């Protein structure tokens, strides 16, 4: 039975983190709701766009190209996040890690060439 204590201790740590992870934001939002000033008026409830009154419906259909462009940015931003730890530990990793990173970069370049060929990277 004594050998189960470290096992249950691991679960206790997870439960404590789950409770803190859900309790702290709930408490912070509740305190913020209680402390903030709340005086709604008709002027405060209107839509505000760059200091001007809105002149048409705010639900405009955007070209899907903008979303794809943003997703491409996120993909290549994540690429740099994967490359940084590899570059820091490059000397310890050896030739196998170099080959793996080259495969990763080649796959990303193939994706970039595909997106370029499809015209995704054209802004207008």
Coordinates of C-alpha atoms in Angstrom, one line a residue:
X1 CA 0.0 0.0 0.0
X2 CA 2.9 2.4 0.7
X3 CA 4.0 2.1 -2.9
X4 CA 0.7 3.8 -4.1
X5 CA 1.4 7.0 -2.2
X6 CA 3.6 8.5 -5.0
X7 CA 1.1 7.4 -7.5
X8 CA -1.8 9.2 -5.7
X9 CA 0.5 12.2 -5.1
X10 CA 0.8 12.7 -8.9
X11 CA -2.9 12.7 -9.2
X12 CA -3.2 15.2 -6.3
X13 CA -0.9 17.6 -8.1
X14 CA -2.9 17.4 -11.3
X15 CA -6.2 18.0 -9.4
X16 CA -4.6 21.0 -7.6
X17 CA -3.5 22.5 -10.9
X18 CA -6.9 21.9 -12.5
X19 CA -8.6 23.6 -9.6
X20 CA -6.2 26.6 -9.6
X21 CA -6.4 26.8 -13.4
X22 CA -10.2 27.1 -13.3
X23 CA -10.6 29.0 -10.0
X24 CA -8.1 31.8 -10.5
X25 CA -9.6 33.1 -13.8
X26 CA -13.2 32.8 -12.3
X27 CA -12.2 34.8 -9.2
X28 CA -10.4 37.4 -11.2
X29 CA -13.3 37.9 -13.6
X30 CA -15.8 38.1 -10.7
X31 CA -13.7 40.7 -8.8
X32 CA -13.3 42.7 -12.0
X33 CA -17.1 42.6 -12.6
X34 CA -17.7 43.8 -9.1
X35 CA -15.1 46.6 -9.1
X36 CA -15.7 48.1 -12.6
X37 CA -18.0 51.0 -13.1
X38 CA -21.2 50.1 -14.9
X39 CA -23.3 52.9 -16.3
X40 CA -24.6 51.9 -19.7
X41 CA -26.1 54.7 -21.9
X42 CA -27.4 54.6 -25.4
X43 CA -24.2 56.3 -26.7
X44 CA -22.0 53.7 -25.0
X45 CA -24.0 50.8 -26.5
X46 CA -23.5 51.9 -30.1
X47 CA -20.8 50.5 -32.4
X48 CA -17.6 52.5 -32.5
X49 CA -15.2 52.3 -35.5
X50 CA -12.1 54.4 -35.4
X51 CA -13.8 57.5 -34.0
X52 CA -16.4 57.5 -36.7
X53 CA -20.0 56.5 -36.7
X54 CA -20.5 53.2 -38.7
X55 CA -22.0 53.9 -42.1
X56 CA -23.0 50.3 -43.1
X57 CA -23.5 46.8 -41.7
X58 CA -20.4 45.5 -39.9
X59 CA -20.9 42.0 -41.2
X60 CA -19.0 42.2 -44.4
X61 CA -17.8 39.2 -46.3
X62 CA -14.0 39.1 -46.5
X63 CA -12.1 37.3 -49.1
X64 CA -10.9 33.9 -47.8
X65 CA -7.5 34.8 -49.1
X66 CA -6.8 37.0 -46.1
X67 CA -7.5 34.1 -43.7
X68 CA -5.3 31.7 -45.7
X69 CA -2.5 34.4 -45.7
X70 CA -2.9 34.6 -41.9
X71 CA -2.7 30.8 -41.6
X72 CA 0.4 30.7 -43.7
X73 CA 2.0 33.3 -41.3
X74 CA 1.1 31.2 -38.3
X75 CA 2.5 28.1 -39.9
X76 CA 5.9 29.7 -40.6
X77 CA 5.9 31.4 -37.2
X78 CA 5.5 28.0 -35.6
X79 CA 8.3 26.8 -37.8
X80 CA 10.7 29.2 -36.1
X81 CA 9.5 28.1 -32.7
X82 CA 10.5 24.5 -33.7
X83 CA 13.8 25.6 -35.1
X84 CA 15.0 27.7 -32.1
X85 CA 15.5 24.8 -29.6
X86 CA 17.1 22.7 -32.4
X87 CA 19.6 25.5 -33.1
X88 CA 20.4 25.9 -29.4
X89 CA 21.1 22.2 -28.9
X90 CA 22.6 21.6 -32.4
X91 CA 26.1 20.5 -31.3
X92 CA 24.6 17.9 -28.9
X93 CA 22.1 16.5 -31.4
X94 CA 24.4 15.4 -34.2
X95 CA 23.9 14.4 -37.8
X96 CA 20.6 12.6 -37.4
X97 CA 18.9 15.8 -36.0
X98 CA 20.4 17.8 -38.9
X99 CA 18.9 15.4 -41.4
X100 CA 15.5 15.5 -39.6
X101 CA 15.5 19.3 -39.6
X102 CA 16.4 19.4 -43.3
X103 CA 13.5 17.1 -44.0
X104 CA 11.2 19.4 -42.0
X105 CA 12.5 22.5 -43.8
X106 CA 12.1 20.8 -47.2
X107 CA 8.5 19.9 -46.4
X108 CA 7.8 23.5 -45.4
X109 CA 9.4 24.8 -48.6
X110 CA 7.2 22.4 -50.7
X111 CA 4.2 23.8 -48.9
X112 CA 5.3 27.3 -49.6
X113 CA 5.9 26.6 -53.2
X114 CA 2.5 25.0 -53.5
X115 CA 0.8 28.1 -51.8
X116 CA 2.8 30.4 -54.1
X117 CA 1.8 28.4 -57.2
X118 CA -1.9 28.5 -56.1
X119 CA -1.7 32.3 -55.7
X120 CA -2.3 32.3 -52.0
X121 CA 0.5 34.8 -51.3
X122 CA -1.0 37.5 -53.5
X123 CA -2.5 40.1 -51.3
X124 CA -5.0 41.6 -53.7

